[in-house]
Short mmCIF file of C-alpha atoms in Angstrom, two decimals:
data_model
loop_
_atom_site.label_atom_id
_atom_site.label_comp_id
_atom_site.label_asym_id
_atom_site.label_seq_id
_atom_site.Cartn_x
_atom_site.Cartn_y
_atom_site.Cartn_z
CA MET A 28 2.08 -22.14 0.25
CA SER A 29 3.69 -24.04 -2.80
CA PRO A 30 6.40 -23.38 -3.80
CA SER A 31 5.17 -21.71 -7.54
CA SER A 32 3.31 -19.96 -5.43
CA LYS A 33 6.34 -18.74 -3.49
CA GLY A 34 7.80 -18.45 -6.56
CA SER A 35 5.11 -16.24 -7.84
CA ALA A 36 5.64 -14.07 -4.38
CA ILE A 37 9.44 -13.66 -5.40
CA GLY A 38 8.97 -12.80 -8.50
CA VAL A 39 6.08 -9.74 -7.35
CA VAL A 40 8.17 -8.22 -4.98
CA LEU A 41 11.47 -7.98 -7.51
CA LEU A 42 9.36 -6.70 -10.30
CA VAL A 43 8.26 -4.26 -8.90
CA THR A 44 10.21 -3.11 -6.26
CA ILE A 45 12.86 -2.97 -10.03
CA ILE A 46 9.87 -0.73 -10.87
CA GLU A 47 9.62 1.66 -8.14
CA ASP A 48 13.78 2.44 -7.34
CA SER A 49 14.15 2.93 -11.69
CA GLY A 50 10.96 5.06 -11.39
CA LEU A 51 12.63 7.22 -7.95
CA ILE A 52 16.00 6.87 -9.32
CA VAL A 53 14.29 8.71 -13.21
CA TRP A 54 12.43 10.65 -11.27
CA LEU A 55 16.05 12.65 -8.83
CA VAL A 56 18.45 12.82 -12.18
CA LEU A 57 15.02 14.22 -14.20
CA LEU A 58 15.13 17.05 -11.15
CA ARG A 59 18.11 18.03 -11.18
CA ALA A 60 20.31 17.70 -14.33
CA SER A 61 15.87 20.38 -15.09
CA ILE A 62 17.57 23.67 -15.12
CA LEU A 63 14.36 24.49 -16.76
CA VAL A 64 11.12 25.01 -14.68
CA MET A 65 9.08 21.75 -17.13
CA GLY A 66 11.69 19.68 -15.95
CA PHE A 67 9.82 19.35 -12.41
CA PRO A 68 6.04 18.27 -14.02
CA VAL A 69 7.63 16.45 -16.20
CA ALA A 70 9.72 14.50 -13.58
CA ALA A 71 6.38 14.40 -11.43
CA LEU A 72 4.85 13.04 -14.46
CA VAL A 73 7.44 10.19 -14.48
CA LEU A 74 7.41 9.09 -11.12
CA LEU A 75 2.78 8.66 -11.01
CA LEU A 76 3.28 6.94 -14.39
CA VAL A 77 5.95 4.32 -12.82
CA LEU A 78 4.17 4.42 -9.04
CA LEU A 79 0.82 3.54 -10.53
CA ALA A 80 2.81 1.08 -13.12
CA GLU A 81 4.35 -0.58 -9.24
CA HIS A 82 0.55 -0.06 -7.33
CA SER A 83 -1.48 -1.95 -10.06
CA ILE A 84 0.75 -4.83 -10.83
CA MET A 85 1.00 -5.94 -7.01
CA GLN A 86 -3.27 -4.97 -6.20
CA SER A 87 -4.00 -6.82 -9.60
CA ALA A 88 -1.26 -10.44 -7.95
CA LEU A 89 -3.53 -10.04 -4.74
CA ASN A 90 -6.56 -8.64 -5.25
CA PRO A 91 -9.08 -10.41 -7.37
CA LYS A 92 -11.19 -8.00 -8.55
CA PHE A 93 -9.35 -5.42 -9.62
CA THR A 94 -12.03 -3.26 -11.52
CA GLY A 95 -12.43 0.01 -12.98
CA LYS A 96 -13.36 1.55 -9.36
CA ILE A 97 -9.70 -0.16 -7.85
CA LEU A 98 -7.91 1.59 -10.46
CA LEU A 99 -9.43 5.27 -9.22
CA GLU A 100 -8.32 4.29 -5.94
CA ILE A 101 -5.09 3.39 -6.38
CA LEU A 102 -4.69 6.55 -8.84
CA GLY A 103 -5.08 8.65 -5.28
CA PHE A 104 -3.05 6.95 -3.13
CA THR A 105 0.09 7.38 -5.95
CA LEU A 106 -0.64 10.73 -6.25
CA LEU A 107 -0.14 10.99 -2.33
CA GLU A 108 3.31 9.02 -2.87
CA VAL A 109 3.97 11.36 -5.11
CA VAL A 110 3.64 15.01 -3.74
CA ASN A 111 5.49 12.74 -0.14
CA TRP A 112 8.24 12.85 -2.54
CA ALA A 113 8.59 15.44 -3.61
CA ILE A 114 8.04 17.69 -0.43
CA TRP A 115 10.95 14.35 1.40
CA LEU A 116 13.35 15.41 -0.39
CA ALA A 117 12.62 19.77 -0.48
CA LEU A 118 12.83 19.43 3.84
CA LEU A 119 15.72 17.16 3.46
CA SER A 120 17.46 20.84 2.83
CA VAL A 121 15.53 21.78 5.87
CA ASN A 122 16.12 19.98 8.65
CA ASP A 123 16.62 16.13 8.50
CA ILE A 124 14.93 15.32 11.82
CA ILE A 125 11.73 17.28 10.05
CA ALA A 126 11.75 14.90 6.88
CA SER A 127 12.31 12.34 8.71
CA ALA A 128 8.61 12.93 10.61
CA TYR A 129 7.39 14.24 7.07
CA PHE A 130 8.68 10.95 5.52
CA PHE A 131 7.03 8.80 8.88
CA VAL A 132 3.50 10.26 8.67
CA GLY A 133 2.93 10.69 4.50
CA PHE A 134 3.83 7.13 3.83
CA TYR A 135 2.23 5.66 6.75
CA ALA A 136 -0.68 7.63 5.97
CA GLU A 137 -0.07 6.28 1.76
CA HIS A 138 0.46 2.09 2.39
CA GLN A 139 -2.08 2.06 5.19
CA ILE A 140 -4.36 3.52 1.51
CA THR A 141 -2.65 1.06 0.09
CA GLU A 142 -3.32 -1.80 1.82
CA ASN A 143 -6.77 -1.09 2.54
CA VAL A 144 -7.08 -1.74 -1.53
CA LEU A 145 -5.33 -4.93 -1.62
CA THR A 146 -7.70 -6.26 2.12
CA GLN A 147 -11.23 -4.54 0.57
CA GLN A 148 -11.54 -2.17 3.80
CA PRO A 149 -12.77 1.56 3.81
CA TYR A 150 -10.36 3.25 1.95
CA LEU A 151 -8.85 5.70 4.78
CA GLN A 152 -9.53 2.83 7.93
CA PHE A 153 -6.48 4.12 9.80
CA ARG A 154 -7.87 1.24 12.83
CA ASN A 155 -8.02 -2.06 11.03
CA ALA A 156 -9.18 -5.79 12.77
CA ARG A 157 -5.55 -7.31 13.05
CA ALA A 158 -3.05 -5.54 15.33
CA THR A 159 -0.89 -7.16 12.54
CA ILE A 160 -1.72 -5.16 9.45
CA THR A 161 -0.71 -2.28 11.70
CA ALA A 162 2.61 -2.91 11.95
CA GLY A 163 3.18 -4.13 8.83
CA VAL A 164 2.30 -0.89 7.74
CA ILE A 165 5.20 0.35 10.39
CA LEU A 166 7.77 -1.55 9.58
CA GLU A 167 6.68 -0.88 5.90
CA THR A 168 6.60 2.60 6.07
CA LEU A 169 10.48 2.52 7.76
CA SER A 170 12.24 0.38 5.54
CA GLU A 171 11.62 2.33 2.71
CA GLY A 172 12.20 5.27 4.52
CA VAL A 173 15.92 4.46 6.30
CA GLY A 174 16.57 3.14 2.55
CA ALA A 175 15.84 5.86 0.59
CA ARG A 176 17.66 8.63 2.56
CA LEU A 177 21.22 6.37 2.90
CA TRP A 178 19.96 5.90 -0.96
CA ILE A 179 20.65 10.11 -1.01
CA LEU A 180 23.57 10.45 1.82
CA PHE A 181 25.11 8.35 -0.47
CA GLY A 182 23.90 8.00 -4.35
CA LEU A 183 25.47 5.52 -6.66
CA THR A 184 26.01 3.03 -3.89
CA GLY A 185 23.37 4.20 -1.08
CA ILE A 186 20.82 2.39 -4.99
CA VAL A 187 21.62 -0.65 -3.71
CA LEU A 188 20.87 0.49 0.36
CA LEU A 189 17.33 1.90 -1.53
CA LEU A 190 16.63 -1.99 -3.27
CA ILE A 191 17.30 -3.85 0.11
CA GLY A 192 14.00 -1.17 1.67
CA SER A 193 12.56 -1.86 -1.02
CA VAL A 194 12.64 -5.04 -0.86
CA ILE A 195 11.58 -5.61 2.86
CA GLU A 196 9.17 -3.39 2.00
CA HIS A 197 7.19 -4.56 -0.59
CA SER A 198 7.50 -8.52 1.13
CA ILE A 199 6.26 -7.15 3.74
CA GLN A 200 2.94 -5.46 1.84
CA TYR A 201 3.00 -8.76 -0.24
CA VAL A 202 2.95 -11.20 3.20
CA VAL A 203 0.04 -7.90 4.63
CA GLY A 204 -1.87 -7.75 2.01
CA ARG A 205 -3.27 -11.84 1.61
CA LEU A 206 -3.88 -11.68 5.76
CA PRO A 207 -7.80 -12.08 6.25
CA VAL A 208 -9.32 -9.51 7.70
CA GLN A 209 -11.97 -9.73 11.02
CA GLN A 210 -15.03 -8.06 9.30
CA SER A 211 -15.95 -5.17 12.15
CA ARG A 212 -19.09 -5.89 14.13
CA GLU A 213 -20.43 -2.46 11.87
CA ASP A 214 -20.03 -4.80 9.10
CA ALA A 215 -20.48 -8.78 10.01
CA PRO A 216 -24.56 -9.13 8.29
CA GLU A 217 -27.19 -9.81 10.94
CA PRO A 218 -28.00 -12.78 11.24
CA SER A 219 -31.15 -14.70 9.74
CA PRO A 220 -33.87 -15.48 12.15
CA PRO A 221 -33.80 -19.20 12.58
CA LEU A 222 -36.34 -21.24 10.34
CA VAL A 223 -39.56 -23.31 11.23
CA SER A 224 -39.84 -26.01 9.80
CA PRO A 225 -43.71 -26.83 9.68
CA ASN A 226 -43.53 -29.53 12.55
CA GLU A 227 -41.79 -27.36 14.96
CA GLU A 228 -45.01 -24.28 14.73
CA GLY A 229 -46.64 -23.24 17.43
CA PRO A 230 -49.94 -24.60 19.07
CA THR A 231 -53.03 -23.45 17.43
CA PRO A 232 -55.64 -21.55 18.20
CA SER A 233 -57.90 -25.15 18.94
CA GLU A 234 -54.99 -26.30 21.36
CA MET A 235 -54.59 -23.31 22.84
CA ARG A 236 -58.35 -24.03 24.33
#
């Protein structure tokens, strides 16, 4: 990767990190400050729009084929992420272990779908030809989960830890999104039959007599 490419990658990672974490902070403030029930859908809508912008920036940076279909796919896993954050936060008041387990499962699925769109794989494919992608998704999920939990635990001082976890997450996501993915045998195109030149044609009927 050239110095200019490295600078561009760092810029994208920092930008999406700032956007996502700012959205999460605003979302949490809206939830805690809301007395009326209407505050909950407003907070969810704000988080949805922020995460949609974050995912779109990352996708456009890595995926040259940014089409309307991809935008709909981004909307799909962004909705899943909003639901994941809401359920995880609610579970924290019930049991920390249950909340952590849900976070890993829910966000692993969301991160895997994100990488599928980045690498132009089937939307719900959870088995990859490259084990590096699966390992990357696991590390993304763990780094984001640890950062988010420490953020909730330590409050304002935990924002720094949230940022660190998000930078690690998005750095891995950027690297994994650039990996070439091997085609499976089912997806690989069938080889075309060999071309036969006129000089290599079989014997004529008269030659076979």
